[in-house]
mmCIF file of C-alpha atoms in Angstrom:
data_model
loop_
_atom_site.group_PDB
_atom_site.id
_atom_site.type_symbol
_atom_site.label_atom_id
_atom_site.label_comp_id
_atom_site.label_asym_id
_atom_site.label_seq_id
_atom_site.Cartn_x
_atom_site.Cartn_y
_atom_site.Cartn_z
ATOM 1 C CA UNK J 14 208.927 10.212 173.601
ATOM 2 C CA UNK J 15 206.610 10.364 176.607
ATOM 3 C CA UNK J 16 205.478 13.690 178.008
ATOM 4 C CA UNK J 17 207.660 14.988 180.814
ATOM 5 C CA UNK J 18 206.255 16.035 184.163
ATOM 6 C CA UNK J 19 205.944 19.773 184.651
ATOM 7 C CA UNK J 20 208.338 19.685 187.627
ATOM 8 C CA UNK J 21 211.010 18.110 185.412
ATOM 9 C CA UNK J 22 210.835 20.747 182.662
ATOM 10 C CA UNK J 23 214.338 21.598 181.514
ATOM 11 C CA UNK J 24 216.133 18.582 182.956
ATOM 12 C CA UNK J 25 216.590 16.961 179.549
ATOM 13 C CA UNK J 26 217.998 20.219 178.199
ATOM 14 C CA UNK J 27 220.491 20.428 181.074
ATOM 15 C CA UNK J 28 221.647 16.856 180.381
ATOM 16 C CA UNK J 29 221.872 17.359 176.616
ATOM 17 C CA UNK J 30 223.092 20.948 176.344
ATOM 18 C CA UNK J 31 224.569 21.887 179.696
ATOM 19 C CA UNK J 32 223.318 24.107 182.515
ATOM 20 C CA UNK J 33 224.144 27.461 180.896
ATOM 21 C CA UNK J 34 222.503 26.605 177.571
ATOM 22 C CA UNK J 35 219.369 25.441 179.394
ATOM 23 C CA UNK J 36 219.100 28.661 181.421
ATOM 24 C CA UNK J 37 220.751 31.351 179.277
ATOM 25 C CA UNK J 38 217.691 33.447 178.444
ATOM 26 C CA UNK J 39 216.356 33.151 181.980
ATOM 27 C CA UNK J 40 219.681 34.412 183.371
ATOM 28 C CA UNK J 41 220.001 37.171 180.761
ATOM 29 C CA UNK J 42 216.496 38.356 181.633
ATOM 30 C CA UNK J 43 217.317 38.452 185.331
ATOM 31 C CA UNK J 44 220.507 40.410 184.659
ATOM 32 C CA UNK J 45 218.532 42.850 182.503
ATOM 33 C CA UNK J 46 215.730 43.270 185.074
ATOM 34 C CA UNK J 47 218.091 43.703 188.010
ATOM 35 C CA UNK J 48 220.407 46.019 186.070
ATOM 36 C CA UNK J 49 217.509 48.321 185.177
ATOM 37 C CA UNK J 50 216.343 48.271 188.790
ATOM 38 C CA UNK J 51 219.880 49.054 189.931
ATOM 39 C CA UNK J 52 220.116 51.993 187.528
ATOM 40 C CA UNK J 53 216.885 53.420 188.934
ATOM 41 C CA UNK J 54 218.165 52.986 192.493
ATOM 42 C CA UNK J 55 221.431 54.734 191.620
ATOM 43 C CA UNK J 56 219.633 57.376 189.568
ATOM 44 C CA UNK J 57 220.364 60.327 191.893
ATOM 45 C CA UNK J 58 224.054 59.384 192.035
ATOM 46 C CA UNK J 59 224.839 58.237 188.508
ATOM 47 C CA UNK J 60 222.182 60.132 186.546
ATOM 48 C CA UNK J 61 221.884 57.339 183.969
ATOM 49 C CA UNK J 62 218.246 56.446 184.626
ATOM 50 C CA UNK J 63 216.142 58.605 186.921
ATOM 51 C CA UNK J 64 212.469 58.493 187.882
ATOM 52 C CA UNK J 65 210.403 55.306 187.754
ATOM 53 C CA UNK J 66 208.720 52.998 185.253
ATOM 54 C CA UNK J 67 205.840 55.448 184.851
ATOM 55 C CA UNK J 68 208.047 58.373 183.857
ATOM 56 C CA UNK J 69 211.829 58.436 183.616
ATOM 57 C CA UNK J 70 214.797 60.135 181.975
ATOM 58 C CA UNK J 71 217.662 58.279 180.316
ATOM 59 C CA UNK J 72 221.025 60.108 180.531
ATOM 60 C CA UNK J 73 219.053 63.143 181.746
ATOM 61 C CA UNK J 74 218.077 63.801 178.135
ATOM 62 C CA UNK J 75 215.800 61.053 176.757
ATOM 63 C CA UNK J 76 212.299 60.887 178.269
ATOM 64 C CA UNK J 77 210.532 57.528 178.650
ATOM 65 C CA UNK J 78 206.844 57.221 179.559
ATOM 66 C CA UNK J 79 204.432 54.411 180.415
ATOM 67 C CA UNK J 80 201.964 54.188 177.468
ATOM 68 C CA UNK J 81 198.989 53.137 179.597
ATOM 69 C CA UNK J 82 199.594 55.973 182.055
ATOM 70 C CA UNK J 83 199.800 58.565 179.269
ATOM 71 C CA UNK J 84 196.621 57.225 177.659
ATOM 72 C CA UNK J 85 194.861 57.481 181.030
ATOM 73 C CA UNK J 86 196.076 61.067 181.411
ATOM 74 C CA UNK J 87 194.628 61.974 178.026
ATOM 75 C CA UNK J 88 191.364 60.210 178.928
ATOM 76 C CA UNK J 89 190.991 62.400 182.018
ATOM 77 C CA UNK J 90 191.008 65.445 179.772
ATOM 78 C CA UNK J 91 194.487 66.628 180.799
ATOM 79 C CA UNK J 92 197.002 66.920 177.964
ATOM 80 C CA UNK J 93 200.422 65.558 179.032
ATOM 81 C CA UNK J 94 203.552 67.678 178.908
ATOM 82 C CA UNK J 95 205.702 67.550 175.783
ATOM 83 C CA UNK J 96 208.317 65.348 177.497
ATOM 84 C CA UNK J 97 205.672 62.755 178.361
ATOM 85 C CA UNK J 98 204.424 62.666 174.766
ATOM 86 C CA UNK J 99 207.959 62.355 173.415
ATOM 87 C CA UNK J 100 208.658 59.659 176.013
ATOM 88 C CA UNK J 101 205.636 57.567 175.101
ATOM 89 C CA UNK J 102 206.444 57.911 171.382
ATOM 90 C CA UNK J 103 209.984 56.587 172.026
ATOM 91 C CA UNK J 104 208.723 53.666 174.126
ATOM 92 C CA UNK J 105 206.034 52.715 171.601
ATOM 93 C CA UNK J 106 208.467 52.903 168.677
ATOM 94 C CA UNK J 107 211.061 50.789 170.516
ATOM 95 C CA UNK J 108 208.721 47.979 171.545
ATOM 96 C CA UNK J 109 206.750 48.090 168.283
ATOM 97 C CA UNK J 110 210.004 47.310 166.476
ATOM 98 C CA UNK J 111 211.695 44.960 168.954
ATOM 99 C CA UNK J 112 209.599 41.947 170.010
ATOM 100 C CA UNK J 113 206.117 41.221 171.403
ATOM 101 C CA UNK J 114 205.795 42.124 175.087
ATOM 102 C CA UNK J 115 209.563 42.299 175.581
ATOM 103 C CA UNK J 116 208.879 44.742 178.429
ATOM 104 C CA UNK J 117 207.014 42.010 180.332
ATOM 105 C CA UNK J 118 209.878 39.494 180.286
ATOM 106 C CA UNK J 119 212.968 41.716 180.243
ATOM 107 C CA UNK J 120 212.029 44.837 182.235
ATOM 108 C CA UNK J 121 208.936 44.352 184.424
ATOM 109 C CA UNK J 122 209.955 43.650 188.055
ATOM 110 C CA UNK J 123 206.697 41.821 188.751
ATOM 111 C CA UNK J 124 207.834 39.120 186.330
ATOM 112 C CA UNK J 125 210.194 37.858 189.051
ATOM 113 C CA UNK J 126 207.189 37.371 191.359
ATOM 114 C CA UNK J 127 205.000 35.600 188.802
ATOM 115 C CA UNK J 128 207.907 33.428 187.621
ATOM 116 C CA UNK J 129 208.484 32.354 191.229
ATOM 117 C CA UNK J 130 204.818 31.402 191.562
ATOM 118 C CA UNK J 131 204.968 29.382 188.341
ATOM 119 C CA UNK J 132 208.162 27.606 189.444
ATOM 120 C CA UNK J 133 206.678 26.669 192.832
ATOM 121 C CA UNK J 134 203.476 25.488 191.201
ATOM 122 C CA UNK J 135 205.429 23.172 188.883
ATOM 123 C CA UNK J 136 207.776 21.864 191.568
ATOM 124 C CA UNK J 137 204.990 21.018 194.025
ATOM 125 C CA UNK J 138 202.457 20.007 191.365
ATOM 126 C CA UNK J 139 199.932 22.553 192.631
ATOM 127 C CA UNK J 140 196.630 22.665 190.791
ATOM 128 C CA UNK J 141 194.970 26.025 190.287
ATOM 129 C CA UNK J 142 191.304 26.449 191.217
ATOM 130 C CA UNK J 143 189.929 28.595 188.407
ATOM 131 C CA UNK J 144 190.169 29.105 184.661
ATOM 132 C CA UNK J 145 189.762 32.634 183.313
ATOM 133 C CA UNK J 146 189.659 34.004 179.795
ATOM 134 C CA UNK J 147 192.952 35.583 178.662
ATOM 135 C CA UNK J 148 190.849 38.263 176.942
ATOM 136 C CA UNK J 149 190.061 39.906 180.301
ATOM 137 C CA UNK J 150 193.269 41.986 180.150
ATOM 138 C CA UNK J 151 192.283 43.455 176.780
ATOM 139 C CA UNK J 152 188.821 44.389 178.046
ATOM 140 C CA UNK J 153 190.425 46.045 181.070
ATOM 141 C CA UNK J 154 192.142 48.625 178.853
ATOM 142 C CA UNK J 155 188.916 50.384 177.706
ATOM 143 C CA UNK J 156 187.424 49.920 181.196
ATOM 144 C CA UNK J 157 190.420 51.739 182.720
ATOM 145 C CA UNK J 158 190.334 54.510 180.126
ATOM 146 C CA UNK J 159 186.589 55.039 180.496
ATOM 147 C CA UNK J 160 186.909 54.929 184.289
ATOM 148 C CA UNK J 161 189.695 57.509 184.152
ATOM 149 C CA UNK J 162 187.574 59.741 181.922
ATOM 150 C CA UNK J 163 184.555 59.484 184.231
ATOM 151 C CA UNK J 164 186.480 59.903 187.489
ATOM 152 C CA UNK J 165 188.928 62.482 186.178
ATOM 153 C CA UNK J 166 191.785 60.577 187.837
ATOM 154 C CA UNK J 167 194.435 58.048 186.802
ATOM 155 C CA UNK J 168 192.338 55.057 187.801
ATOM 156 C CA UNK J 169 194.859 52.273 187.286
ATOM 157 C CA UNK J 170 197.687 54.172 188.989
ATOM 158 C CA UNK J 171 195.999 53.545 192.355
ATOM 159 C CA UNK J 172 196.084 49.754 192.072
ATOM 160 C CA UNK J 173 198.864 48.966 189.567
ATOM 161 C CA UNK J 174 201.051 46.237 191.154
ATOM 162 C CA UNK J 175 203.838 46.748 188.574
ATOM 163 C CA UNK J 176 204.304 50.417 189.500
ATOM 164 C CA UNK J 177 203.761 49.590 193.185
ATOM 165 C CA UNK J 178 206.550 47.009 193.222
ATOM 166 C CA UNK J 179 208.944 49.230 191.292
ATOM 167 C CA UNK J 180 208.335 52.282 193.486
ATOM 168 C CA UNK J 181 208.578 50.075 196.567
ATOM 169 C CA UNK J 182 211.940 48.610 195.591
ATOM 170 C CA UNK J 183 213.364 52.034 194.770
ATOM 171 C CA UNK J 184 211.738 54.226 197.443
ATOM 172 C CA UNK J 185 210.410 51.796 200.087
ATOM 173 C CA UNK J 186 207.502 49.382 199.914
ATOM 174 C CA UNK J 187 205.287 50.026 202.925
ATOM 175 C CA UNK J 188 201.847 48.436 202.584
ATOM 176 C CA UNK J 189 202.480 47.769 198.889
ATOM 177 C CA UNK J 190 203.777 44.311 199.812
ATOM 178 C CA UNK J 191 200.163 43.262 200.447
ATOM 179 C CA UNK J 192 199.235 43.902 196.811
ATOM 180 C CA UNK J 193 202.327 42.076 195.537
ATOM 181 C CA UNK J 194 201.628 39.102 197.819
ATOM 182 C CA UNK J 195 198.060 38.920 196.492
ATOM 183 C CA UNK J 196 199.403 38.722 192.928
ATOM 184 C CA UNK J 197 201.780 35.955 194.059
ATOM 185 C CA UNK J 198 198.897 33.987 195.614
ATOM 186 C CA UNK J 199 196.697 34.549 192.569
ATOM 187 C CA UNK J 200 199.271 32.895 190.322
ATOM 188 C CA UNK J 201 200.190 30.181 192.814
ATOM 189 C CA UNK J 202 196.818 28.749 193.812
ATOM 190 C CA UNK J 203 193.948 30.431 191.952
ATOM 191 C CA UNK J 204 194.666 30.894 188.228
ATOM 192 C CA UNK J 205 197.666 29.580 186.316
ATOM 193 C CA UNK J 206 199.581 32.618 185.009
ATOM 194 C CA UNK J 207 196.694 34.628 186.428
ATOM 195 C CA UNK J 208 198.327 38.052 186.399
ATOM 196 C CA UNK J 209 200.501 38.163 183.272
ATOM 197 C CA UNK J 210 198.356 35.792 181.244
ATOM 198 C CA UNK J 211 194.883 37.047 182.160
ATOM 199 C CA UNK J 212 194.699 40.355 184.028
ATOM 200 C CA UNK J 213 197.606 42.729 183.401
ATOM 201 C CA UNK J 214 196.378 45.604 181.195
ATOM 202 C CA UNK J 215 199.913 46.985 180.863
ATOM 203 C CA UNK J 216 201.072 43.678 179.386
ATOM 204 C CA UNK J 217 198.069 43.726 177.063
ATOM 205 C CA UNK J 218 199.014 47.247 175.995
ATOM 206 C CA UNK J 219 202.537 46.129 175.124
ATOM 207 C CA UNK J 220 201.057 43.117 173.308
ATOM 208 C CA UNK J 221 199.060 45.444 171.063
ATOM 209 C CA UNK J 222 202.092 47.713 170.579
ATOM 210 C CA UNK J 223 204.349 44.791 169.601
ATOM 211 C CA UNK J 224 201.807 43.055 167.382
ATOM 212 C CA UNK J 225 203.950 43.578 164.251
ATOM 213 C CA UNK J 226 207.376 43.569 165.928
ATOM 214 C CA UNK J 227 210.396 41.996 164.274
ATOM 215 C CA UNK J 228 211.967 39.372 166.580
ATOM 216 C CA UNK J 229 209.895 36.195 166.997
ATOM 217 C CA UNK J 230 210.203 32.785 168.593
ATOM 218 C CA UNK J 231 210.444 30.389 165.642
ATOM 219 C CA UNK J 232 210.123 26.600 165.436
ATOM 220 C CA UNK J 233 212.980 26.373 162.941
ATOM 221 C CA UNK J 234 213.560 22.652 163.508
ATOM 222 C CA UNK J 235 209.948 21.658 164.102
ATOM 223 C CA UNK J 236 210.521 18.145 162.711
ATOM 224 C CA UNK J 237 212.864 17.404 165.642
ATOM 225 C CA UNK J 238 210.129 18.035 168.238
ATOM 226 C CA UNK J 239 209.530 14.989 170.467
ATOM 227 C CA UNK J 240 206.382 16.422 172.116
ATOM 228 C CA UNK J 241 207.993 16.235 175.549
ATOM 229 C CA UNK J 242 205.887 19.286 176.589
ATOM 230 C CA UNK J 243 208.742 21.026 178.409
ATOM 231 C CA UNK J 244 208.217 24.235 176.412
ATOM 232 C CA UNK J 245 204.488 24.223 177.217
ATOM 233 C CA UNK J 246 205.188 23.642 180.892
ATOM 234 C CA UNK J 247 207.499 26.649 181.281
ATOM 235 C CA UNK J 248 205.774 29.062 178.876
ATOM 236 C CA UNK J 249 203.639 31.755 180.589
ATOM 237 C CA UNK J 250 201.458 31.834 177.435
ATOM 238 C CA UNK J 251 201.554 28.175 176.291
ATOM 239 C CA UNK J 252 198.761 28.541 173.733
ATOM 240 C CA UNK J 253 201.043 30.642 171.521
ATOM 241 C CA UNK J 254 203.215 27.562 170.841
ATOM 242 C CA UNK J 255 200.503 25.278 169.479
ATOM 243 C CA UNK J 256 200.344 26.473 165.884
ATOM 244 C CA UNK J 257 204.101 26.945 165.234
ATOM 245 C CA UNK J 258 204.880 23.448 166.546
ATOM 246 C CA UNK J 259 202.168 21.704 164.518
ATOM 247 C CA UNK J 260 201.697 23.132 161.034
ATOM 248 C CA UNK J 261 201.709 26.318 158.996
ATOM 249 C CA UNK J 262 203.849 29.322 159.913
ATOM 250 C CA UNK J 263 206.716 28.308 162.181
ATOM 251 C CA UNK J 264 206.896 31.752 163.799
ATOM 252 C CA UNK J 265 205.009 32.661 166.969
ATOM 253 C CA UNK J 266 202.986 35.578 165.631
ATOM 254 C CA UNK J 267 200.665 35.905 168.624
ATOM 255 C CA UNK J 268 200.927 39.232 170.443
ATOM 256 C CA UNK J 269 200.473 37.333 173.718
ATOM 257 C CA UNK J 270 204.021 35.873 173.544
ATOM 258 C CA UNK J 271 206.269 37.663 176.049
ATOM 259 C CA UNK J 272 209.530 36.869 174.195
ATOM 260 C CA UNK J 273 211.090 35.374 177.325
ATOM 261 C CA UNK J 274 212.973 32.591 175.513
ATOM 262 C CA UNK J 275 212.318 29.936 178.157
ATOM 263 C CA UNK J 276 210.851 27.601 175.526
ATOM 264 C CA UNK J 277 214.207 27.849 173.723
ATOM 265 C CA UNK J 278 216.145 27.173 176.936
ATOM 266 C CA UNK J 279 214.358 23.969 177.910
ATOM 267 C CA UNK J 280 214.275 22.279 174.487
ATOM 268 C CA UNK J 281 217.077 19.679 174.203
ATOM 269 C CA UNK J 282 216.372 19.251 170.470
ATOM 270 C CA UNK J 283 216.878 22.984 169.756
ATOM 271 C CA UNK J 284 213.550 23.154 167.973
ATOM 272 C CA UNK J 285 213.003 26.830 168.791
ATOM 273 C CA UNK J 286 215.065 29.996 168.376
ATOM 274 C CA UNK J 287 214.739 33.761 168.098
ATOM 275 C CA UNK J 288 214.573 34.895 164.473
ATOM 276 C CA UNK J 289 213.504 37.947 162.507
ATOM 277 C CA UNK J 290 210.039 37.577 161.043
ATOM 278 C CA UNK J 291 211.327 39.314 157.917
#
């Protein structure tokens, strides 16, 4: 079978499996992202989820904390409150068990922005101008922690587009739209998957946390692959699919995978599925 054009990714799956089957994980992710955002917005009224992605309370009893923010706080020399430490322990335990970077695909509001950029780039066949190393995001983690220690302030909190978008949607955006638009342009015309795939230190943090997590994309029916390239075209981290689709372990064991399931959606041969690595 010939390689499909990037703009046609998923069309074969729609024809073979139906529209719902070809979009199910995408739609489930959107429902999850919007539901979490809605719970934050209704926090003062319902009391189910209050605060923001940096620090929140579930059912007014279970604290949840952003790991990168807590690590920055410790780096500044200020020991976080007990609730923050309990919250970060809960978050780390949850994502360490669940799936690699599940936060990025199922919770992070900025994913809607970067997915839109990727969709527009495919549909209009836009070519990005630069190629960056995906290792930048991992180097940013120690840079942020050292910078926080030297400055005595939460360095990344000033420029974090994830927290900016979330706070803006819940409390009002203001000038924060400028930062979000810059991320959109970065992904659209400068670097393919520039933010999530190359720069985001929060995503890198969750990648490290979920390195040994249980649920993995698996090429269960690898022999049925026709090399149509649809999964590569829609995947925000396409390099993670190379080894499972060729030889050796069929599971995507890379911590860079964001567990979004789009590669499963767009495959008409049902080569890929979510499975436990155990």
